[in-house]
Amino acid sequence: GCPGHAWSRAVTRAPARRLGVVQARDEAVSSRRSFLATSAAVAVPLAAVAGDAPTLQTVKDLGGKAKALRRLVRNTQGKARQEVIQATEDVLVPLQAAMAEVAPKLGLDGDLKQQAETQPLLLKGHLMELKEAVDNDQFSEYTSKRTKDSYPGGKVERELEEVEETIDEFLRLAKLSDFRGV
């Protein structure tokens, strides 16, 4: 059957316990199996409870899964193509939507508000570049001409690093917010 269905059932049965498991698992993901186990343990689908709007916690949880995906790509050097495709649909696209919905609710003003609302748009661009890298099977080791940084997981890993940096910037801005109800 579809792994998403089992994941959804597990989420609705014990979301609090599942979140505790995820918070305890911050070690590097070194294989597809451990990535999938980590994915199954994270309680973050946007519709976990019907009708609930995404919150800042949703962004944090999905962001953690995005970071685990990057580690997977780095450690498996191209053997995670299917996982990247699946995680784009299950994690990255919902993450971008959650960020877009949460950003205006952060209670930031002026430039900070604009910066927060720009992050989901930047993420959307990174997701398009990620799709292109995956479609072109760019998982081979890659060294950035500009930064000279090396990426064992290729341009796919580099794009996931961009995703990670965008998430980090969004969460940094969210910490400046006075409004904690998002």
PDB file of N, CA and C in Angstrom, residues 68-174:
ATOM      1  N   ALA A  68      16.804  16.737   7.073  1.00  0.00           N
ATOM      2  CA  ALA A  68      17.129  15.308   7.054  1.00  0.00           C
ATOM      3  C   ALA A  68      17.281  14.819   5.614  1.00  0.00           C
ATOM      4  N   LEU A  69      16.477  15.368   4.721  1.00  0.00           N
ATOM      5  CA  LEU A  69      16.562  14.990   3.315  1.00  0.00           C
ATOM      6  C   LEU A  69      17.912  15.398   2.734  1.00  0.00           C
ATOM      7  N   ARG A  70      18.374  16.577   3.078  1.00  0.00           N
ATOM      8  CA  ARG A  70      19.685  17.005   2.582  1.00  0.00           C
ATOM      9  C   ARG A  70      20.783  16.058   3.075  1.00  0.00           C
ATOM     10  N   ARG A  71      20.738  15.705   4.353  1.00  0.00           N
ATOM     11  CA  ARG A  71      21.745  14.782   4.897  1.00  0.00           C
ATOM     12  C   ARG A  71      21.694  13.439   4.164  1.00  0.00           C
ATOM     13  N   LEU A  72      20.487  12.977   3.874  1.00  0.00           N
ATOM     14  CA  LEU A  72      20.325  11.725   3.142  1.00  0.00           C
ATOM     15  C   LEU A  72      21.000  11.815   1.776  1.00  0.00           C
ATOM     16  N   VAL A  73      20.730  12.891   1.046  1.00  0.00           N
ATOM     17  CA  VAL A  73      21.309  13.059  -0.291  1.00  0.00           C
ATOM     18  C   VAL A  73      22.828  13.125  -0.197  1.00  0.00           C
ATOM     19  N   ARG A  74      23.346  13.842   0.799  1.00  0.00           N
ATOM     20  CA  ARG A  74      24.797  13.959   0.971  1.00  0.00           C
ATOM     21  C   ARG A  74      25.419  12.586   1.262  1.00  0.00           C
ATOM     22  N   ASN A  75      24.761  11.806   2.104  1.00  0.00           N
ATOM     23  CA  ASN A  75      25.333  10.533   2.544  1.00  0.00           C
ATOM     24  C   ASN A  75      25.132   9.382   1.574  1.00  0.00           C
ATOM     25  N   THR A  76      24.167   9.493   0.674  1.00  0.00           N
ATOM     26  CA  THR A  76      23.911   8.387  -0.258  1.00  0.00           C
ATOM     27  C   THR A  76      24.365   8.711  -1.676  1.00  0.00           C
ATOM     28  N   GLN A  77      24.776   9.931  -1.911  1.00  0.00           N
ATOM     29  CA  GLN A  77      25.355  10.362  -3.189  1.00  0.00           C
ATOM     30  C   GLN A  77      24.612   9.832  -4.409  1.00  0.00           C
ATOM     31  N   GLY A  78      23.366  10.194  -4.507  1.00  0.00           N
ATOM     32  CA  GLY A  78      22.624   9.892  -5.721  1.00  0.00           C
ATOM     33  C   GLY A  78      21.723   8.685  -5.657  1.00  0.00           C
ATOM     34  N   LYS A  79      21.766   7.942  -4.572  1.00  0.00           N
ATOM     35  CA  LYS A  79      20.918   6.764  -4.474  1.00  0.00           C
ATOM     36  C   LYS A  79      19.544   7.106  -3.890  1.00  0.00           C
ATOM     37  N   ALA A  80      19.297   8.386  -3.652  1.00  0.00           N
ATOM     38  CA  ALA A  80      18.061   8.798  -2.985  1.00  0.00           C
ATOM     39  C   ALA A  80      17.119   9.550  -3.917  1.00  0.00           C
ATOM     40  N   ARG A  81      17.241   9.321  -5.200  1.00  0.00           N
ATOM     41  CA  ARG A  81      16.422  10.072  -6.161  1.00  0.00           C
ATOM     42  C   ARG A  81      14.925   9.950  -5.859  1.00  0.00           C
ATOM     43  N   GLN A  82      14.456   8.729  -5.645  1.00  0.00           N
ATOM     44  CA  GLN A  82      13.028   8.529  -5.405  1.00  0.00           C
ATOM     45  C   GLN A  82      12.592   9.197  -4.104  1.00  0.00           C
ATOM     46  N   GLU A  83      13.452   9.147  -3.089  1.00  0.00           N
ATOM     47  CA  GLU A  83      13.121   9.796  -1.811  1.00  0.00           C
ATOM     48  C   GLU A  83      13.004  11.309  -1.985  1.00  0.00           C
ATOM     49  N   VAL A  84      13.874  11.887  -2.814  1.00  0.00           N
ATOM     50  CA  VAL A  84      13.808  13.338  -3.058  1.00  0.00           C
ATOM     51  C   VAL A  84      12.508  13.684  -3.773  1.00  0.00           C
ATOM     52  N   ILE A  85      12.150  12.889  -4.756  1.00  0.00           N
ATOM     53  CA  ILE A  85      10.904  13.139  -5.493  1.00  0.00           C
ATOM     54  C   ILE A  85       9.709  13.048  -4.539  1.00  0.00           C
ATOM     55  N   GLN A  86       9.680  11.996  -3.709  1.00  0.00           N
ATOM     56  CA  GLN A  86       8.570  11.818  -2.766  1.00  0.00           C
ATOM     57  C   GLN A  86       8.554  12.924  -1.718  1.00  0.00           C
ATOM     58  N   ALA A  87       9.713  13.274  -1.168  1.00  0.00           N
ATOM     59  CA  ALA A  87       9.785  14.300  -0.123  1.00  0.00           C
ATOM     60  C   ALA A  87       9.443  15.684  -0.669  1.00  0.00           C
ATOM     61  N   THR A  88       9.695  15.910  -1.950  1.00  0.00           N
ATOM     62  CA  THR A  88       9.303  17.198  -2.538  1.00  0.00           C
ATOM     63  C   THR A  88       7.793  17.358  -2.429  1.00  0.00           C
ATOM     64  N   GLU A  89       7.082  16.298  -2.756  1.00  0.00           N
ATOM     65  CA  GLU A  89       5.614  16.329  -2.694  1.00  0.00           C
ATOM     66  C   GLU A  89       5.101  16.328  -1.254  1.00  0.00           C
ATOM     67  N   ASP A  90       5.692  15.481  -0.407  1.00  0.00           N
ATOM     68  CA  ASP A  90       5.176  15.281   0.953  1.00  0.00           C
ATOM     69  C   ASP A  90       5.677  16.304   1.967  1.00  0.00           C
ATOM     70  N   VAL A  91       6.848  16.895   1.713  1.00  0.00           N
ATOM     71  CA  VAL A  91       7.476  17.770   2.699  1.00  0.00           C
ATOM     72  C   VAL A  91       7.703  19.182   2.169  1.00  0.00           C
ATOM     73  N   LEU A  92       8.411  19.291   1.056  1.00  0.00           N
ATOM     74  CA  LEU A  92       8.865  20.606   0.610  1.00  0.00           C
ATOM     75  C   LEU A  92       7.746  21.493   0.089  1.00  0.00           C
ATOM     76  N   VAL A  93       6.839  20.940  -0.707  1.00  0.00           N
ATOM     77  CA  VAL A  93       5.716  21.743  -1.204  1.00  0.00           C
ATOM     78  C   VAL A  93       4.795  22.166  -0.045  1.00  0.00           C
ATOM     79  N   PRO A  94       4.426  21.243   0.868  1.00  0.00           N
ATOM     80  CA  PRO A  94       3.636  21.680   2.032  1.00  0.00           C
ATOM     81  C   PRO A  94       4.390  22.692   2.920  1.00  0.00           C
ATOM     82  N   LEU A  95       5.703  22.552   3.011  1.00  0.00           N
ATOM     83  CA  LEU A  95       6.512  23.504   3.779  1.00  0.00           C
ATOM     84  C   LEU A  95       6.396  24.896   3.173  1.00  0.00           C
ATOM     85  N   GLN A  96       6.519  24.986   1.867  1.00  0.00           N
ATOM     86  CA  GLN A  96       6.417  26.288   1.198  1.00  0.00           C
ATOM     87  C   GLN A  96       5.026  26.889   1.419  1.00  0.00           C
ATOM     88  N   ALA A  97       3.988  26.073   1.330  1.00  0.00           N
ATOM     89  CA  ALA A  97       2.623  26.561   1.552  1.00  0.00           C
ATOM     90  C   ALA A  97       2.431  27.012   3.001  1.00  0.00           C
ATOM     91  N   ALA A  98       2.983  26.253   3.940  1.00  0.00           N
ATOM     92  CA  ALA A  98       2.871  26.616   5.361  1.00  0.00           C
ATOM     93  C   ALA A  98       3.584  27.937   5.637  1.00  0.00           C
ATOM     94  N   MET A  99       4.776  28.100   5.071  1.00  0.00           N
ATOM     95  CA  MET A  99       5.513  29.354   5.260  1.00  0.00           C
ATOM     96  C   MET A  99       4.720  30.537   4.701  1.00  0.00           C
ATOM     97  N   ALA A 100       4.130  30.352   3.526  1.00  0.00           N
ATOM     98  CA  ALA A 100       3.350  31.427   2.902  1.00  0.00           C
ATOM     99  C   ALA A 100       2.148  31.806   3.766  1.00  0.00           C
ATOM    100  N   GLU A 101       1.536  30.814   4.405  1.00  0.00           N
ATOM    101  CA  GLU A 101       0.366  31.089   5.239  1.00  0.00           C
ATOM    102  C   GLU A 101       0.748  31.693   6.590  1.00  0.00           C
ATOM    103  N   VAL A 102       1.864  31.254   7.146  1.00  0.00           N
ATOM    104  CA  VAL A 102       2.281  31.697   8.476  1.00  0.00           C
ATOM    105  C   VAL A 102       2.928  33.088   8.443  1.00  0.00           C
ATOM    106  N   ALA A 103       3.674  33.386   7.383  1.00  0.00           N
ATOM    107  CA  ALA A 103       4.453  34.630   7.320  1.00  0.00           C
ATOM    108  C   ALA A 103       3.656  35.892   7.675  1.00  0.00           C
ATOM    109  N   PRO A 104       2.469  36.109   7.085  1.00  0.00           N
ATOM    110  CA  PRO A 104       1.742  37.342   7.412  1.00  0.00           C
ATOM    111  C   PRO A 104       1.198  37.356   8.844  1.00  0.00           C
ATOM    112  N   LYS A 105       1.143  36.204   9.489  1.00  0.00           N
ATOM    113  CA  LYS A 105       0.591  36.106  10.846  1.00  0.00           C
ATOM    114  C   LYS A 105       1.658  36.279  11.923  1.00  0.00           C
ATOM    115  N   LEU A 106       2.910  36.472  11.519  1.00  0.00           N
ATOM    116  CA  LEU A 106       3.992  36.561  12.500  1.00  0.00           C
ATOM    117  C   LEU A 106       3.944  37.863  13.302  1.00  0.00           C
ATOM    118  N   GLY A 107       3.212  38.851  12.810  1.00  0.00           N
ATOM    119  CA  GLY A 107       3.102  40.109  13.542  1.00  0.00           C
ATOM    120  C   GLY A 107       4.324  40.997  13.380  1.00  0.00           C
ATOM    121  N   LEU A 108       5.079  40.775  12.336  1.00  0.00           N
ATOM    122  CA  LEU A 108       6.247  41.619  12.071  1.00  0.00           C
ATOM    123  C   LEU A 108       5.797  42.862  11.311  1.00  0.00           C
ATOM    124  N   ASP A 109       6.613  43.908  11.388  1.00  0.00           N
ATOM    125  CA  ASP A 109       6.287  45.159  10.710  1.00  0.00           C
ATOM    126  C   ASP A 109       7.347  45.506   9.679  1.00  0.00           C
ATOM    127  N   GLY A 110       6.946  46.328   8.727  1.00  0.00           N
ATOM    128  CA  GLY A 110       7.865  46.930   7.777  1.00  0.00           C
ATOM    129  C   GLY A 110       8.760  45.946   7.057  1.00  0.00           C
ATOM    130  N   ASP A 111      10.068  46.242   7.119  1.00  0.00           N
ATOM    131  CA  ASP A 111      11.061  45.451   6.393  1.00  0.00           C
ATOM    132  C   ASP A 111      11.070  43.998   6.858  1.00  0.00           C
ATOM    133  N   LEU A 112      10.917  43.764   8.163  1.00  0.00           N
ATOM    134  CA  LEU A 112      10.929  42.390   8.682  1.00  0.00           C
ATOM    135  C   LEU A 112       9.740  41.602   8.146  1.00  0.00           C
ATOM    136  N   LYS A 113       8.588  42.249   8.087  1.00  0.00           N
ATOM    137  CA  LYS A 113       7.391  41.591   7.531  1.00  0.00           C
ATOM    138  C   LYS A 113       7.633  41.224   6.065  1.00  0.00           C
ATOM    139  N   GLN A 114       8.200  42.166   5.313  1.00  0.00           N
ATOM    140  CA  GLN A 114       8.481  41.915   3.898  1.00  0.00           C
ATOM    141  C   GLN A 114       9.488  40.778   3.747  1.00  0.00           C
ATOM    142  N   GLN A 115      10.532  40.769   4.580  1.00  0.00           N
ATOM    143  CA  GLN A 115      11.524  39.691   4.518  1.00  0.00           C
ATOM    144  C   GLN A 115      10.866  38.334   4.797  1.00  0.00           C
ATOM    145  N   ALA A 116      10.027  38.282   5.832  1.00  0.00           N
ATOM    146  CA  ALA A 116       9.358  37.020   6.186  1.00  0.00           C
ATOM    147  C   ALA A 116       8.458  36.552   5.048  1.00  0.00           C
ATOM    148  N   GLU A 117       7.739  37.475   4.431  1.00  0.00           N
ATOM    149  CA  GLU A 117       6.821  37.105   3.354  1.00  0.00           C
ATOM    150  C   GLU A 117       7.553  36.770   2.053  1.00  0.00           C
ATOM    151  N   THR A 118       8.817  37.183   1.941  1.00  0.00           N
ATOM    152  CA  THR A 118       9.624  36.863   0.766  1.00  0.00           C
ATOM    153  C   THR A 118      10.194  35.449   0.836  1.00  0.00           C
ATOM    154  N   GLN A 119      10.433  34.934   2.029  1.00  0.00           N
ATOM    155  CA  GLN A 119      11.066  33.616   2.175  1.00  0.00           C
ATOM    156  C   GLN A 119      10.294  32.499   1.471  1.00  0.00           C
ATOM    157  N   PRO A 120       8.955  32.429   1.586  1.00  0.00           N
ATOM    158  CA  PRO A 120       8.237  31.364   0.867  1.00  0.00           C
ATOM    159  C   PRO A 120       8.389  31.485  -0.660  1.00  0.00           C
ATOM    160  N   LEU A 121       8.524  32.713  -1.155  1.00  0.00           N
ATOM    161  CA  LEU A 121       8.724  32.914  -2.591  1.00  0.00           C
ATOM    162  C   LEU A 121      10.118  32.444  -3.007  1.00  0.00           C
ATOM    163  N   LEU A 122      11.114  32.739  -2.167  1.00  0.00           N
ATOM    164  CA  LEU A 122      12.469  32.250  -2.436  1.00  0.00           C
ATOM    165  C   LEU A 122      12.476  30.725  -2.421  1.00  0.00           C
ATOM    166  N   LEU A 123      11.775  30.149  -1.460  1.00  0.00           N
ATOM    167  CA  LEU A 123      11.715  28.686  -1.363  1.00  0.00           C
ATOM    168  C   LEU A 123      11.095  28.094  -2.622  1.00  0.00           C
ATOM    169  N   LYS A 124      10.060  28.734  -3.128  1.00  0.00           N
ATOM    170  CA  LYS A 124       9.424  28.250  -4.354  1.00  0.00           C
ATOM    171  C   LYS A 124      10.435  28.211  -5.503  1.00  0.00           C
ATOM    172  N   GLY A 125      11.279  29.238  -5.607  1.00  0.00           N
ATOM    173  CA  GLY A 125      12.322  29.253  -6.628  1.00  0.00           C
ATOM    174  C   GLY A 125      13.330  28.133  -6.428  1.00  0.00           C
ATOM    175  N   HIS A 126      13.721  27.897  -5.169  1.00  0.00           N
ATOM    176  CA  HIS A 126      14.659  26.805  -4.880  1.00  0.00           C
ATOM    177  C   HIS A 126      14.039  25.452  -5.244  1.00  0.00           C
ATOM    178  N   LEU A 127      12.734  25.314  -5.021  1.00  0.00           N
ATOM    179  CA  LEU A 127      12.073  24.052  -5.359  1.00  0.00           C
ATOM    180  C   LEU A 127      12.052  23.820  -6.872  1.00  0.00           C
ATOM    181  N   MET A 128      11.916  24.892  -7.642  1.00  0.00           N
ATOM    182  CA  MET A 128      11.964  24.752  -9.100  1.00  0.00           C
ATOM    183  C   MET A 128      13.375  24.336  -9.533  1.00  0.00           C
ATOM    184  N   GLU A 129      14.411  24.935  -8.910  1.00  0.00           N
ATOM    185  CA  GLU A 129      15.787  24.573  -9.235  1.00  0.00           C
ATOM    186  C   GLU A 129      16.091  23.137  -8.785  1.00  0.00           C
ATOM    187  N   LEU A 130      15.541  22.738  -7.640  1.00  0.00           N
ATOM    188  CA  LEU A 130      15.711  21.369  -7.155  1.00  0.00           C
ATOM    189  C   LEU A 130      15.093  20.385  -8.149  1.00  0.00           C
ATOM    190  N   LYS A 131      13.899  20.671  -8.614  1.00  0.00           N
ATOM    191  CA  LYS A 131      13.232  19.797  -9.584  1.00  0.00           C
ATOM    192  C   LYS A 131      14.081  19.647 -10.834  1.00  0.00           C
ATOM    193  N   GLU A 132      14.641  20.751 -11.316  1.00  0.00           N
ATOM    194  CA  GLU A 132      15.498  20.697 -12.507  1.00  0.00           C
ATOM    195  C   GLU A 132      16.729  19.820 -12.248  1.00  0.00           C
ATOM    196  N   ALA A 133      17.347  19.983 -11.080  1.00  0.00           N
ATOM    197  CA  ALA A 133      18.535  19.181 -10.743  1.00  0.00           C
ATOM    198  C   ALA A 133      18.181  17.692 -10.651  1.00  0.00           C
ATOM    199  N   VAL A 134      17.026  17.373 -10.054  1.00  0.00           N
ATOM    200  CA  VAL A 134      16.600  15.968  -9.946  1.00  0.00           C
ATOM    201  C   VAL A 134      16.260  15.420 -11.332  1.00  0.00           C
ATOM    202  N   ASP A 135      15.512  16.209 -12.109  1.00  0.00           N
ATOM    203  CA  ASP A 135      15.134  15.769 -13.457  1.00  0.00           C
ATOM    204  C   ASP A 135      16.371  15.480 -14.313  1.00  0.00           C
ATOM    205  N   ASN A 136      17.445  16.240 -14.089  1.00  0.00           N
ATOM    206  CA  ASN A 136      18.688  16.059 -14.848  1.00  0.00           C
ATOM    207  C   ASN A 136      19.661  15.123 -14.137  1.00  0.00           C
ATOM    208  N   ASP A 137      19.181  14.475 -13.073  1.00  0.00           N
ATOM    209  CA  ASP A 137      19.971  13.473 -12.339  1.00  0.00           C
ATOM    210  C   ASP A 137      21.330  14.014 -11.885  1.00  0.00           C
ATOM    211  N   GLN A 138      21.329  15.226 -11.330  1.00  0.00           N
ATOM    212  CA  GLN A 138      22.565  15.892 -10.916  1.00  0.00           C
ATOM    213  C   GLN A 138      22.916  15.561  -9.466  1.00  0.00           C
ATOM    214  N   PHE A 139      23.187  14.276  -9.221  1.00  0.00           N
ATOM    215  CA  PHE A 139      23.548  13.798  -7.889  1.00  0.00           C
ATOM    216  C   PHE A 139      25.057  13.567  -7.749  1.00  0.00           C
ATOM    217  N   SER A 140      25.800  13.716  -8.844  1.00  0.00           N
ATOM    218  CA  SER A 140      27.252  13.481  -8.794  1.00  0.00           C
ATOM    219  C   SER A 140      27.932  14.615  -8.050  1.00  0.00           C
ATOM    220  N   GLU A 141      29.065  14.291  -7.412  1.00  0.00           N
ATOM    221  CA  GLU A 141      29.786  15.297  -6.631  1.00  0.00           C
ATOM    222  C   GLU A 141      29.957  16.574  -7.447  1.00  0.00           C
ATOM    223  N   TYR A 142      29.774  17.681  -6.762  1.00  0.00           N
ATOM    224  CA  TYR A 142      29.748  18.987  -7.408  1.00  0.00           C
ATOM    225  C   TYR A 142      30.509  19.961  -6.527  1.00  0.00           C
ATOM    226  N   THR A 143      31.321  20.809  -7.140  1.00  0.00           N
ATOM    227  CA  THR A 143      32.008  21.876  -6.415  1.00  0.00           C
ATOM    228  C   THR A 143      31.530  23.197  -6.980  1.00  0.00           C
ATOM    229  N   SER A 144      31.044  24.053  -6.097  1.00  0.00           N
ATOM    230  CA  SER A 144      30.546  25.361  -6.507  1.00  0.00           C
ATOM    231  C   SER A 144      31.702  26.200  -7.042  1.00  0.00           C
ATOM    232  N   LYS A 145      31.502  26.755  -8.226  1.00  0.00           N
ATOM    233  CA  LYS A 145      32.534  27.630  -8.799  1.00  0.00           C
ATOM    234  C   LYS A 145      32.675  28.903  -7.964  1.00  0.00           C
ATOM    235  N   ARG A 146      31.566  29.395  -7.426  1.00  0.00           N
ATOM    236  CA  ARG A 146      31.575  30.650  -6.677  1.00  0.00           C
ATOM    237  C   ARG A 146      32.150  30.476  -5.277  1.00  0.00           C
ATOM    238  N   THR A 147      31.662  29.483  -4.528  1.00  0.00           N
ATOM    239  CA  THR A 147      32.066  29.337  -3.120  1.00  0.00           C
ATOM    240  C   THR A 147      33.184  28.327  -2.909  1.00  0.00           C
ATOM    241  N   LYS A 148      33.417  27.478  -3.926  1.00  0.00           N
ATOM    242  CA  LYS A 148      34.400  26.385  -3.824  1.00  0.00           C
ATOM    243  C   LYS A 148      33.965  25.302  -2.838  1.00  0.00           C
ATOM    244  N   ASP A 149      32.724  25.365  -2.355  1.00  0.00           N
ATOM    245  CA  ASP A 149      32.195  24.326  -1.471  1.00  0.00           C
ATOM    246  C   ASP A 149      31.941  23.063  -2.291  1.00  0.00           C
ATOM    247  N   SER A 150      32.194  21.916  -1.654  1.00  0.00           N
ATOM    248  CA  SER A 150      32.011  20.630  -2.305  1.00  0.00           C
ATOM    249  C   SER A 150      30.728  19.975  -1.807  1.00  0.00           C
ATOM    250  N   TYR A 151      29.983  19.384  -2.723  1.00  0.00           N
ATOM    251  CA  TYR A 151      28.706  18.743  -2.409  1.00  0.00           C
ATOM    252  C   TYR A 151      28.727  17.310  -2.925  1.00  0.00           C
ATOM    253  N   PRO A 152      28.973  16.325  -2.033  1.00  0.00           N
ATOM    254  CA  PRO A 152      28.978  14.917  -2.464  1.00  0.00           C
ATOM    255  C   PRO A 152      27.655  14.502  -3.112  1.00  0.00           C
ATOM    256  N   GLY A 153      26.549  15.127  -2.710  1.00  0.00           N
ATOM    257  CA  GLY A 153      25.233  14.814  -3.266  1.00  0.00           C
ATOM    258  C   GLY A 153      24.889  15.629  -4.497  1.00  0.00           C
ATOM    259  N   GLY A 154      25.867  16.314  -5.057  1.00  0.00           N
ATOM    260  CA  GLY A 154      25.685  17.041  -6.307  1.00  0.00           C
ATOM    261  C   GLY A 154      24.872  18.315  -6.184  1.00  0.00           C
ATOM    262  N   LYS A 155      24.383  18.765  -7.331  1.00  0.00           N
ATOM    263  CA  LYS A 155      23.588  19.997  -7.362  1.00  0.00           C
ATOM    264  C   LYS A 155      22.278  19.816  -6.611  1.00  0.00           C
ATOM    265  N   VAL A 156      21.802  18.578  -6.531  1.00  0.00           N
ATOM    266  CA  VAL A 156      20.588  18.311  -5.746  1.00  0.00           C
ATOM    267  C   VAL A 156      20.856  18.695  -4.294  1.00  0.00           C
ATOM    268  N   GLU A 157      21.997  18.276  -3.754  1.00  0.00           N
ATOM    269  CA  GLU A 157      22.334  18.645  -2.379  1.00  0.00           C
ATOM    270  C   GLU A 157      22.478  20.158  -2.245  1.00  0.00           C
ATOM    271  N   ARG A 158      23.102  20.793  -3.233  1.00  0.00           N
ATOM    272  CA  ARG A 158      23.279  22.242  -3.177  1.00  0.00           C
ATOM    273  C   ARG A 158      21.925  22.941  -3.113  1.00  0.00           C
ATOM    274  N   GLU A 159      20.973  22.490  -3.894  1.00  0.00           N
ATOM    275  CA  GLU A 159      19.639  23.112  -3.859  1.00  0.00           C
ATOM    276  C   GLU A 159      18.955  22.861  -2.520  1.00  0.00           C
ATOM    277  N   LEU A 160      19.163  21.676  -1.958  1.00  0.00           N
ATOM    278  CA  LEU A 160      18.597  21.402  -0.626  1.00  0.00           C
ATOM    279  C   LEU A 160      19.265  22.270   0.433  1.00  0.00           C
ATOM    280  N   GLU A 161      20.537  22.622   0.244  1.00  0.00           N
ATOM    281  CA  GLU A 161      21.193  23.563   1.156  1.00  0.00           C
ATOM    282  C   GLU A 161      20.522  24.935   1.065  1.00  0.00           C
ATOM    283  N   GLU A 162      20.185  25.353  -0.150  1.00  0.00           N
ATOM    284  CA  GLU A 162      19.469  26.620  -0.335  1.00  0.00           C
ATOM    285  C   GLU A 162      18.106  26.576   0.368  1.00  0.00           C
ATOM    286  N   VAL A 163      17.420  25.446   0.258  1.00  0.00           N
ATOM    287  CA  VAL A 163      16.147  25.265   0.959  1.00  0.00           C
ATOM    288  C   VAL A 163      16.363  25.429   2.464  1.00  0.00           C
ATOM    289  N   GLU A 164      17.388  24.764   2.976  1.00  0.00           N
ATOM    290  CA  GLU A 164      17.706  24.812   4.403  1.00  0.00           C
ATOM    291  C   GLU A 164      17.995  26.248   4.859  1.00  0.00           C
ATOM    292  N   GLU A 165      18.781  26.977   4.090  1.00  0.00           N
ATOM    293  CA  GLU A 165      19.117  28.361   4.439  1.00  0.00           C
ATOM    294  C   GLU A 165      17.872  29.246   4.454  1.00  0.00           C
ATOM    295  N   THR A 166      16.955  29.005   3.525  1.00  0.00           N
ATOM    296  CA  THR A 166      15.709  29.773   3.467  1.00  0.00           C
ATOM    297  C   THR A 166      14.842  29.472   4.693  1.00  0.00           C
ATOM    298  N   ILE A 167      14.762  28.213   5.078  1.00  0.00           N
ATOM    299  CA  ILE A 167      14.014  27.830   6.278  1.00  0.00           C
ATOM    300  C   ILE A 167      14.624  28.504   7.503  1.00  0.00           C
ATOM    301  N   ASP A 168      15.947  28.439   7.623  1.00  0.00           N
ATOM    302  CA  ASP A 168      16.636  29.042   8.771  1.00  0.00           C
ATOM    303  C   ASP A 168      16.369  30.540   8.856  1.00  0.00           C
ATOM    304  N   GLU A 169      16.383  31.212   7.719  1.00  0.00           N
ATOM    305  CA  GLU A 169      16.121  32.658   7.713  1.00  0.00           C
ATOM    306  C   GLU A 169      14.675  32.935   8.132  1.00  0.00           C
ATOM    307  N   PHE A 170      13.746  32.137   7.649  1.00  0.00           N
ATOM    308  CA  PHE A 170      12.341  32.312   8.037  1.00  0.00           C
ATOM    309  C   PHE A 170      12.177  32.141   9.547  1.00  0.00           C
ATOM    310  N   LEU A 171      12.802  31.099  10.096  1.00  0.00           N
ATOM    311  CA  LEU A 171      12.687  30.841  11.536  1.00  0.00           C
ATOM    312  C   LEU A 171      13.408  31.919  12.355  1.00  0.00           C
ATOM    313  N   ARG A 172      14.502  32.462  11.819  1.00  0.00           N
ATOM    314  CA  ARG A 172      15.197  33.567  12.499  1.00  0.00           C
ATOM    315  C   ARG A 172      14.266  34.776  12.580  1.00  0.00           C
ATOM    316  N   LEU A 173      13.593  35.078  11.494  1.00  0.00           N
ATOM    317  CA  LEU A 173      12.654  36.199  11.479  1.00  0.00           C
ATOM    318  C   LEU A 173      11.482  35.929  12.425  1.00  0.00           C
ATOM    319  N   ALA A 174      11.014  34.685  12.442  1.00  0.00           N
ATOM    320  CA  ALA A 174       9.881  34.344  13.310  1.00  0.00           C
ATOM    321  C   ALA A 174      10.243  34.569  14.782  1.00  0.00           C
TER     322      ALA A 174
END
